[in-house]
PDB file of N, CA and C in Angstrom:
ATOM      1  N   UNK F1082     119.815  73.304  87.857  1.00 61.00           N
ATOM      2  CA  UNK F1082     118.408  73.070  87.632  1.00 61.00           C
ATOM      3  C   UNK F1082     117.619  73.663  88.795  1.00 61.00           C
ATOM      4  N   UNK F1083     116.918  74.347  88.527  1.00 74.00           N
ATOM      5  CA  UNK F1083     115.695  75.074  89.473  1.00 74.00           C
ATOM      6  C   UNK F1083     114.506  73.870  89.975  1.00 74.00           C
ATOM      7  N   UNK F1084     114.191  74.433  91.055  1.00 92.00           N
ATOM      8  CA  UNK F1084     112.883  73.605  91.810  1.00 92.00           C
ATOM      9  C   UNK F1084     111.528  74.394  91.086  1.00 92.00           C
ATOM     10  N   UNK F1085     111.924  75.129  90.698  1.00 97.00           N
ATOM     11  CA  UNK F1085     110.396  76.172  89.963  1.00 97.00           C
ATOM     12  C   UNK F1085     109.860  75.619  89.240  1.00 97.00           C
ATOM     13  N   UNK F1086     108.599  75.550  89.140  1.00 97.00           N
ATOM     14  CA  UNK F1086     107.322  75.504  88.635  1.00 97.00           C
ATOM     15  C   UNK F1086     106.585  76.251  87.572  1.00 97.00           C
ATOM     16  N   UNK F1087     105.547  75.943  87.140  1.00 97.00           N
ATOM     17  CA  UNK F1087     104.950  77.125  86.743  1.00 97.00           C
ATOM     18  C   UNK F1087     103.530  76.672  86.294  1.00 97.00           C
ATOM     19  N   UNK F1088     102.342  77.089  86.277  1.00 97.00           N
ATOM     20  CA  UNK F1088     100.969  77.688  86.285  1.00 97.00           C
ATOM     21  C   UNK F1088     100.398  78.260  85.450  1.00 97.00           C
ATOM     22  N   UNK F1089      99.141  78.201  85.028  1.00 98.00           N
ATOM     23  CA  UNK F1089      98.459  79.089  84.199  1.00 98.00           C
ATOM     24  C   UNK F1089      97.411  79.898  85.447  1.00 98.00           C
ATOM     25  N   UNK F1090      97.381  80.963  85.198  1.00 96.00           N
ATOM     26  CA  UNK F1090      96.576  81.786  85.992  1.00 96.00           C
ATOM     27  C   UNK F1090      96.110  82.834  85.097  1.00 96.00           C
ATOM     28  N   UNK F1091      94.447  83.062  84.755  1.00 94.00           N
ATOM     29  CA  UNK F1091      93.554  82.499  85.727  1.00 94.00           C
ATOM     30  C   UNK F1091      93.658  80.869  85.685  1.00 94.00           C
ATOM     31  N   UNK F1092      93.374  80.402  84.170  1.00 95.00           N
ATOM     32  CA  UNK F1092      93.261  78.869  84.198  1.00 95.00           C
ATOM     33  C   UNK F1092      93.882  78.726  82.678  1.00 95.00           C
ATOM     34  N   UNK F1093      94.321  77.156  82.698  1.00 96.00           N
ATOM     35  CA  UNK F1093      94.336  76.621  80.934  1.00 96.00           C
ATOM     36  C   UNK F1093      92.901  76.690  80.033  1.00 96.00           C
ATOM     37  N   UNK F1094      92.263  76.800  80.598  1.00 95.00           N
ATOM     38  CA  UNK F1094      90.843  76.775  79.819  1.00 95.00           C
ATOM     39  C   UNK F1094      90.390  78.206  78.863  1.00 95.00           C
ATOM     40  N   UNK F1095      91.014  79.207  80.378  1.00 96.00           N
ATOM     41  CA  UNK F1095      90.231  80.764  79.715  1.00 96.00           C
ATOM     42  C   UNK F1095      91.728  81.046  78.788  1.00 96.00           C
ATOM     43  N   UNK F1096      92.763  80.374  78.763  1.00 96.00           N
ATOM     44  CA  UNK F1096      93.719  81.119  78.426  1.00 96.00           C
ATOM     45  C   UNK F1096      93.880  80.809  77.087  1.00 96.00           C
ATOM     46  N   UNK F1097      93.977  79.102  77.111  1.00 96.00           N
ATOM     47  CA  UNK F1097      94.239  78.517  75.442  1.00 96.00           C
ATOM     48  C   UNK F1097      92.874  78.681  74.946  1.00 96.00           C
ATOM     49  N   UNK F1098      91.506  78.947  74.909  1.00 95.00           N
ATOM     50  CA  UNK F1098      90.390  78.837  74.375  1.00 95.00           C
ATOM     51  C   UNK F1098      90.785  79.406  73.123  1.00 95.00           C
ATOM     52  N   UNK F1099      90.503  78.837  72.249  1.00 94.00           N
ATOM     53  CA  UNK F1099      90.674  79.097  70.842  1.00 94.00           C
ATOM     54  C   UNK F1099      91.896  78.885  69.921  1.00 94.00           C
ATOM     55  N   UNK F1100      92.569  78.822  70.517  1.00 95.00           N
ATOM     56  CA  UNK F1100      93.940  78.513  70.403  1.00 95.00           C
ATOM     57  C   UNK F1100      95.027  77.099  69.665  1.00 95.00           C
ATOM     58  N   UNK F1101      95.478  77.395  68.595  1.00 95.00           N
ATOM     59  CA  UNK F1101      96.018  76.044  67.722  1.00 95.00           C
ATOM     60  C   UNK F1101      96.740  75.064  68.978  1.00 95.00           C
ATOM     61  N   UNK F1102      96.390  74.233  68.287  1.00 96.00           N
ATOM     62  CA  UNK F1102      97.381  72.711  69.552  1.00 96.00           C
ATOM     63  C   UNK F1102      99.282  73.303  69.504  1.00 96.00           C
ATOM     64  N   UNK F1103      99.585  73.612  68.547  1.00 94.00           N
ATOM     65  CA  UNK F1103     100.594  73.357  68.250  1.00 94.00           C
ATOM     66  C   UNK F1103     101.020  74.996  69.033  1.00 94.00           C
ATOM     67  N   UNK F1104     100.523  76.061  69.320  1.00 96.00           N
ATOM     68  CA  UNK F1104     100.620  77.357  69.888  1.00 96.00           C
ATOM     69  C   UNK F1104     100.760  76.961  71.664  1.00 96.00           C
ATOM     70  N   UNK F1105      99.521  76.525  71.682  1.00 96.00           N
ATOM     71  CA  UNK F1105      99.601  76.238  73.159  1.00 96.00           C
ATOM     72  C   UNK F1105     101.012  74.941  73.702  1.00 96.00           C
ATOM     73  N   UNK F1106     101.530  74.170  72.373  1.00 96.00           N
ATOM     74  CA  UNK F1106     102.621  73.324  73.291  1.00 96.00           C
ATOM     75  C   UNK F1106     103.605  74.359  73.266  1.00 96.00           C
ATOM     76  N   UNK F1107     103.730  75.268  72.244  1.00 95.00           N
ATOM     77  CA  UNK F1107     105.030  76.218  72.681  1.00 95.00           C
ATOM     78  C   UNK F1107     104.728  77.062  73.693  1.00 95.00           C
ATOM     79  N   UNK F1108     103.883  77.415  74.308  1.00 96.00           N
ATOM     80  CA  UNK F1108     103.774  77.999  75.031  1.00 96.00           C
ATOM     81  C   UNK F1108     104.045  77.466  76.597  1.00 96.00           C
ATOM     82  N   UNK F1109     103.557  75.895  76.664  1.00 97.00           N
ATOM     83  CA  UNK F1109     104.007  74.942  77.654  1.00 97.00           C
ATOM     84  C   UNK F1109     105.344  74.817  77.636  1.00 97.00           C
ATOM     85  N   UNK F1110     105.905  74.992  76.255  1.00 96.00           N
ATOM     86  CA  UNK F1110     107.501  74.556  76.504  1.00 96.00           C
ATOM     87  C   UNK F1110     108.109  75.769  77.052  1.00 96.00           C
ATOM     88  N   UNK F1111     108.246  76.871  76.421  1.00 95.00           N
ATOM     89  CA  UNK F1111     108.560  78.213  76.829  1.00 95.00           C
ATOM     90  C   UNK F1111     108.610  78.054  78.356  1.00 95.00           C
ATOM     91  N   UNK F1112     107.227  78.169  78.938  1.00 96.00           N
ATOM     92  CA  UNK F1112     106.885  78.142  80.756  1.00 96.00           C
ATOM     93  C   UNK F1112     107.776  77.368  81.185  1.00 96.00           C
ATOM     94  N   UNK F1113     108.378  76.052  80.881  1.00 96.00           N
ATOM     95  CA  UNK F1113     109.247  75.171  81.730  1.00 96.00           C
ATOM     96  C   UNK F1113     110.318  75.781  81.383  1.00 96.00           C
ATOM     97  N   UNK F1114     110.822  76.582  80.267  1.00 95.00           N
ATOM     98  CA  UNK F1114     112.199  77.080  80.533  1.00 95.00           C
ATOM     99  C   UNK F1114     111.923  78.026  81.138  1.00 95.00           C
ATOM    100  N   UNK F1115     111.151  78.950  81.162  1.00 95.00           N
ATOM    101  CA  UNK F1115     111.306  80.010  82.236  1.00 95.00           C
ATOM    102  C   UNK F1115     110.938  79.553  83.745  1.00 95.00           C
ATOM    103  N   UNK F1116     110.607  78.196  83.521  1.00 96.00           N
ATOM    104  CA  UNK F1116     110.583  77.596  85.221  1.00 96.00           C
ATOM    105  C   UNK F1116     111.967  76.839  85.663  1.00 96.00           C
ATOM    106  N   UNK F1117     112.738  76.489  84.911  1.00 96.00           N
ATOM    107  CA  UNK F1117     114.098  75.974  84.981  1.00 96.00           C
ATOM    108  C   UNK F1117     115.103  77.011  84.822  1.00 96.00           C
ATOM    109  N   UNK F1118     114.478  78.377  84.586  1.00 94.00           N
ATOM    110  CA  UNK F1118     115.927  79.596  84.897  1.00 94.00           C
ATOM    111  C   UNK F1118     115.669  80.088  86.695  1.00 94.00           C
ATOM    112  N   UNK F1119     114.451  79.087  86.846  1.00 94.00           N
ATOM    113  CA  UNK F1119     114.282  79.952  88.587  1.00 94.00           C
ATOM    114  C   UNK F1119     114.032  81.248  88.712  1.00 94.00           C
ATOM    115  N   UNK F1120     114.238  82.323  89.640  1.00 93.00           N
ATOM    116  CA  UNK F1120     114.399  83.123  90.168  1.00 93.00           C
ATOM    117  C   UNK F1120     115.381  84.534  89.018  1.00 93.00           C
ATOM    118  N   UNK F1121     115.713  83.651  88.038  1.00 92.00           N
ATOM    119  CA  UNK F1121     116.287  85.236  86.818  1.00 92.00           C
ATOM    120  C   UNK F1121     115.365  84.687  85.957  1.00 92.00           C
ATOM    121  N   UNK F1122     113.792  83.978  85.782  1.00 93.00           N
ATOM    122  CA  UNK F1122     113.133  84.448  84.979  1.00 93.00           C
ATOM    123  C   UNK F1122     112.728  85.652  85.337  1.00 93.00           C
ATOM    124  N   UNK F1123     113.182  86.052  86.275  1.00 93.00           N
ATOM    125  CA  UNK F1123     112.092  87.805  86.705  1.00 93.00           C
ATOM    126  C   UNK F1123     113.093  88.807  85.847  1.00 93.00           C
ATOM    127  N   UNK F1124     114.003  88.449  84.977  1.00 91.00           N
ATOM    128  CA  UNK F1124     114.766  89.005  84.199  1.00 91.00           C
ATOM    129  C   UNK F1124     114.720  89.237  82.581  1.00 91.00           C
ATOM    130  N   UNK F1125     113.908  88.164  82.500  1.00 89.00           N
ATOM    131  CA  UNK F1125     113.379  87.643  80.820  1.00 89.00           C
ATOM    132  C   UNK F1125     112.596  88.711  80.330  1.00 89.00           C
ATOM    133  N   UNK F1126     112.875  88.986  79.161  1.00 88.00           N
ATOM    134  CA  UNK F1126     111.727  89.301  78.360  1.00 88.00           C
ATOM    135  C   UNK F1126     111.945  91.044  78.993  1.00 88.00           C
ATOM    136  N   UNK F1127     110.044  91.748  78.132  1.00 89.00           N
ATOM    137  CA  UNK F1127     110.495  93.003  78.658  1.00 89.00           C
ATOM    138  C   UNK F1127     109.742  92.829  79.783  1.00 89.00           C
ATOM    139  N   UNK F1128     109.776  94.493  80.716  1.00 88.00           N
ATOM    140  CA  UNK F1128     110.067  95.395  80.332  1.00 88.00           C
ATOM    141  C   UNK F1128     111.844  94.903  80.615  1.00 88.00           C
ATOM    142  N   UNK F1129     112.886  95.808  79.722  1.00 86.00           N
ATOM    143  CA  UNK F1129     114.328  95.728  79.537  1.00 86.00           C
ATOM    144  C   UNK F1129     115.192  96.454  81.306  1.00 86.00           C
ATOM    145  N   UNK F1130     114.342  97.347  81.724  1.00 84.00           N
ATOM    146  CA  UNK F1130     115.397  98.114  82.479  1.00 84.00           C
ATOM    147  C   UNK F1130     114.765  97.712  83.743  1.00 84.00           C
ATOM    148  N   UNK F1131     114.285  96.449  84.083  1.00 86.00           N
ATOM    149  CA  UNK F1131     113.923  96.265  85.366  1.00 86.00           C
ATOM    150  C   UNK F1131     113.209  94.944  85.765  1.00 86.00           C
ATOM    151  N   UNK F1132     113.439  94.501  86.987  1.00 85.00           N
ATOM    152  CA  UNK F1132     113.781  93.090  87.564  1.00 85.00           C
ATOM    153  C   UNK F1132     111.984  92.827  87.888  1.00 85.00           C
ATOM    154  N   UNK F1133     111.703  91.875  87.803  1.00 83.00           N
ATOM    155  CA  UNK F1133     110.238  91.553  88.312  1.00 83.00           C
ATOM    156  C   UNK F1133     108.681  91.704  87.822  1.00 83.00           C
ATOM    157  N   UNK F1134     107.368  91.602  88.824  1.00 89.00           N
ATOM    158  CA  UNK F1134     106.421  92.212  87.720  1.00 89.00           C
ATOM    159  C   UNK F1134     106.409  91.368  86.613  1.00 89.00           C
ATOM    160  N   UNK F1135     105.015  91.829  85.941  1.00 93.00           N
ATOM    161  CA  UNK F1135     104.464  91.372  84.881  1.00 93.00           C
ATOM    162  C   UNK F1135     105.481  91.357  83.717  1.00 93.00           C
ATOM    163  N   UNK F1136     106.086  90.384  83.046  1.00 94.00           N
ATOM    164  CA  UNK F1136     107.059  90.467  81.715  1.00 94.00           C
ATOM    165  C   UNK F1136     106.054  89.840  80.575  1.00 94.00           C
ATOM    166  N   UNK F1137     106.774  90.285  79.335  1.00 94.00           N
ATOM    167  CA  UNK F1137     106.158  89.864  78.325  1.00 94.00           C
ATOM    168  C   UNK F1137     107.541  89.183  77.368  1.00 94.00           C
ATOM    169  N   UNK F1138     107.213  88.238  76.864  1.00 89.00           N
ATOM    170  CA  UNK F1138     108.423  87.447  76.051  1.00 89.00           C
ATOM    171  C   UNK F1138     107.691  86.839  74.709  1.00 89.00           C
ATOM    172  N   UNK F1139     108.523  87.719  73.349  1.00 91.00           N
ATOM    173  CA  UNK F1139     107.515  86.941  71.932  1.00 91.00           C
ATOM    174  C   UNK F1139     108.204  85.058  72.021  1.00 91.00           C
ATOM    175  N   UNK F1140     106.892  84.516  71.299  1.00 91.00           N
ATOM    176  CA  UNK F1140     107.607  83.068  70.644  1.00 91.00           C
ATOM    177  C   UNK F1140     106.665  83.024  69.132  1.00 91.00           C
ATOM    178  N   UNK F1141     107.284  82.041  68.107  1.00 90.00           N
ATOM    179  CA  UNK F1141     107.059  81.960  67.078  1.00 90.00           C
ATOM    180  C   UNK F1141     107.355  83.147  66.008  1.00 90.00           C
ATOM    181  N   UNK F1142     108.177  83.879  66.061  1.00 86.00           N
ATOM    182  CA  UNK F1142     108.913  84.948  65.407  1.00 86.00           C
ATOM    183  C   UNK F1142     107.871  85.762  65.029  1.00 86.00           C
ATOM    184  N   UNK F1143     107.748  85.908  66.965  1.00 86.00           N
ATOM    185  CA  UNK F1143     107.055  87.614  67.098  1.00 86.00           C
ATOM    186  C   UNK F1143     105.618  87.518  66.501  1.00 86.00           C
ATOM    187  N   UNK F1144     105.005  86.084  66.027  1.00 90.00           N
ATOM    188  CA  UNK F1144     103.645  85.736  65.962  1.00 90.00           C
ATOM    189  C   UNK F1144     103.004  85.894  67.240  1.00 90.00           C
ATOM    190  N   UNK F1145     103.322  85.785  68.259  1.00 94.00           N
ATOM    191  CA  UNK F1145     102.916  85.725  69.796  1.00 94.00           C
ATOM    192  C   UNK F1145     103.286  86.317  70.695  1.00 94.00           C
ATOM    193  N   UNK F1146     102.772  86.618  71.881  1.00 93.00           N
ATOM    194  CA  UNK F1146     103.753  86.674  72.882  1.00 93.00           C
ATOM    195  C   UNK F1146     103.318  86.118  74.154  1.00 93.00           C
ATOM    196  N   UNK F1147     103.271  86.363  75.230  1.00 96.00           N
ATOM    197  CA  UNK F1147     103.360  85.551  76.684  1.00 96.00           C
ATOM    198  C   UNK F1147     103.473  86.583  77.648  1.00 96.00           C
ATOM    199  N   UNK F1148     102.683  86.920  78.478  1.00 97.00           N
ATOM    200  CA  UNK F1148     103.010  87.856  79.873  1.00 97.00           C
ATOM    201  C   UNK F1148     102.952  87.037  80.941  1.00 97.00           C
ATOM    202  N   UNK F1149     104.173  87.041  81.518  1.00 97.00           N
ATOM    203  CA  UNK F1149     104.131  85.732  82.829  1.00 97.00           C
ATOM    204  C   UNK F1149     104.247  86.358  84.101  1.00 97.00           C
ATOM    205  N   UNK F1150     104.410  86.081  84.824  1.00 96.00           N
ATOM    206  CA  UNK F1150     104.457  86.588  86.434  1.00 96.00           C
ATOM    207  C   UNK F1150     105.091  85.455  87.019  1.00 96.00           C
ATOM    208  N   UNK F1151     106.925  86.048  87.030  1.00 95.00           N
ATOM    209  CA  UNK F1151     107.896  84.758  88.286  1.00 95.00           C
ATOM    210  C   UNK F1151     107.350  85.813  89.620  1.00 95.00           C
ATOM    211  N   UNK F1152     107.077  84.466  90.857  1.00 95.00           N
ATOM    212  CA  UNK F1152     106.759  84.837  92.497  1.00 95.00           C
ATOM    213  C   UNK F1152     107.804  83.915  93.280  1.00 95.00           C
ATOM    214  N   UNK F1153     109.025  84.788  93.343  1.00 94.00           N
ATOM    215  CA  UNK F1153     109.714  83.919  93.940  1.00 94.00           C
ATOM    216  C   UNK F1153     109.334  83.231  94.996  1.00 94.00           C
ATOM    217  N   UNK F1154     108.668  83.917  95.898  1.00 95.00           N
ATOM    218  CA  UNK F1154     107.848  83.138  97.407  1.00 95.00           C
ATOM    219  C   UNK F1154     107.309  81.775  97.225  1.00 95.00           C
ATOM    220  N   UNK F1155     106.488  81.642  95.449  1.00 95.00           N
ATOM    221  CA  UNK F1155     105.651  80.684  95.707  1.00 95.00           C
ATOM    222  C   UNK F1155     107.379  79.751  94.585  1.00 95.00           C
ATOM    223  N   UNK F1156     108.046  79.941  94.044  1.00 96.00           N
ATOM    224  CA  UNK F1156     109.163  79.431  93.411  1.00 96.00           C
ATOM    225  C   UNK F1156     108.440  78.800  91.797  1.00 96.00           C
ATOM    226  N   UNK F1157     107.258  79.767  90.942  1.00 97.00           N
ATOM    227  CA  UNK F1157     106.310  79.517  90.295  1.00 97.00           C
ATOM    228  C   UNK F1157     106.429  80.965  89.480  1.00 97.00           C
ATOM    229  N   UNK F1158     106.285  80.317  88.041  1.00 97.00           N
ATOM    230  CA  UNK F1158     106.099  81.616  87.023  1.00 97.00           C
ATOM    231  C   UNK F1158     104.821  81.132  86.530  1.00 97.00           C
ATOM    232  N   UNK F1159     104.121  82.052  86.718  1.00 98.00           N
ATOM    233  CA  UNK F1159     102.015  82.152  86.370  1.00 98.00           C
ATOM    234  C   UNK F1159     102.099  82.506  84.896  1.00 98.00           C
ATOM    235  N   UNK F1160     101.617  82.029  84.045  1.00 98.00           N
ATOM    236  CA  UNK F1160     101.946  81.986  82.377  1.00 98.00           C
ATOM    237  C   UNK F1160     100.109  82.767  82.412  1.00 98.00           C
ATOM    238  N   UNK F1161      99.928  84.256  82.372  1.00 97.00           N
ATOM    239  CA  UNK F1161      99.035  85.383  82.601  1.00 97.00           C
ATOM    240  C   UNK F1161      98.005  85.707  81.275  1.00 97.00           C
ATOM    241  N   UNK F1162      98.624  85.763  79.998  1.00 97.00           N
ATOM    242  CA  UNK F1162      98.445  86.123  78.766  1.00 97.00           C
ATOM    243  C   UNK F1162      98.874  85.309  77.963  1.00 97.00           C
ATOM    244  N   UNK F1163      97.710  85.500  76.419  1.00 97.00           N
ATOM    245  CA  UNK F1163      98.723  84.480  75.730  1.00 97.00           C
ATOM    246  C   UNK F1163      98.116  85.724  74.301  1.00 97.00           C
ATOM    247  N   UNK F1164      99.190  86.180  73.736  1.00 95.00           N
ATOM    248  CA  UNK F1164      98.797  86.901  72.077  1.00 95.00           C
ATOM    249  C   UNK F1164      99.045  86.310  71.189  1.00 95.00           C
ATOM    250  N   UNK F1165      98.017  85.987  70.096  1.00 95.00           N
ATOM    251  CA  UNK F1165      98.484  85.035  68.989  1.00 95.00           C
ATOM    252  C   UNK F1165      97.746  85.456  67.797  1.00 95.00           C
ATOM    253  N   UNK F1166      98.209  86.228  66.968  1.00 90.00           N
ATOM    254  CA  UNK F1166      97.824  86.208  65.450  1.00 90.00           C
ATOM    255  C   UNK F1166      98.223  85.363  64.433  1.00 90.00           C
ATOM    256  N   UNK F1167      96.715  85.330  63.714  1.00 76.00           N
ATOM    257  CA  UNK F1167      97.266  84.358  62.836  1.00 76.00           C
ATOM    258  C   UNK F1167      97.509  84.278  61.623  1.00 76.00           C
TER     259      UNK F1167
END
């Protein structure tokens, strides 16, 4: 189990605005697993051929996706983007 964290940056406000209840809890759930892989969430998702940086990971079968930012320094993945068609 990881000590990591994780964040919405800029904020929960500008990010979920508009956004179904039920979108934004998967999106909370998602963030704690990529805060409980630690330090190889900088591995998740794309881009495929490289460690770190901005990643993007779909949820809801590719209805969505998520661009997060793991900082190992701060031991925190910043949940950046949220894409959701509906």
């Amino acid at each position: 189990m990881s000590d990591w964290t994780w964040d919405w940056n800029p904020s929960e406000g500008f990010l979920t605005e508009g956004l179904p209840p039920g979108v934004i809890a998967e999106v909370e759930r998602l963030a704690t697993e990529l805060a409980a892989l630690g330090p190889d969430s900088e591995r998740v998702g794309r881009p495929f051929n490289r460690e770190g940086g901005l990643r993007e990971f779909d949820f809801l079968a590719g209805r969505g996706f998520i661009s997060f930012l793991p900082i190992p320094r701060h031991e925190c993945v910043y949940i950046c983007h949220i894409t959701w068609t509906d």
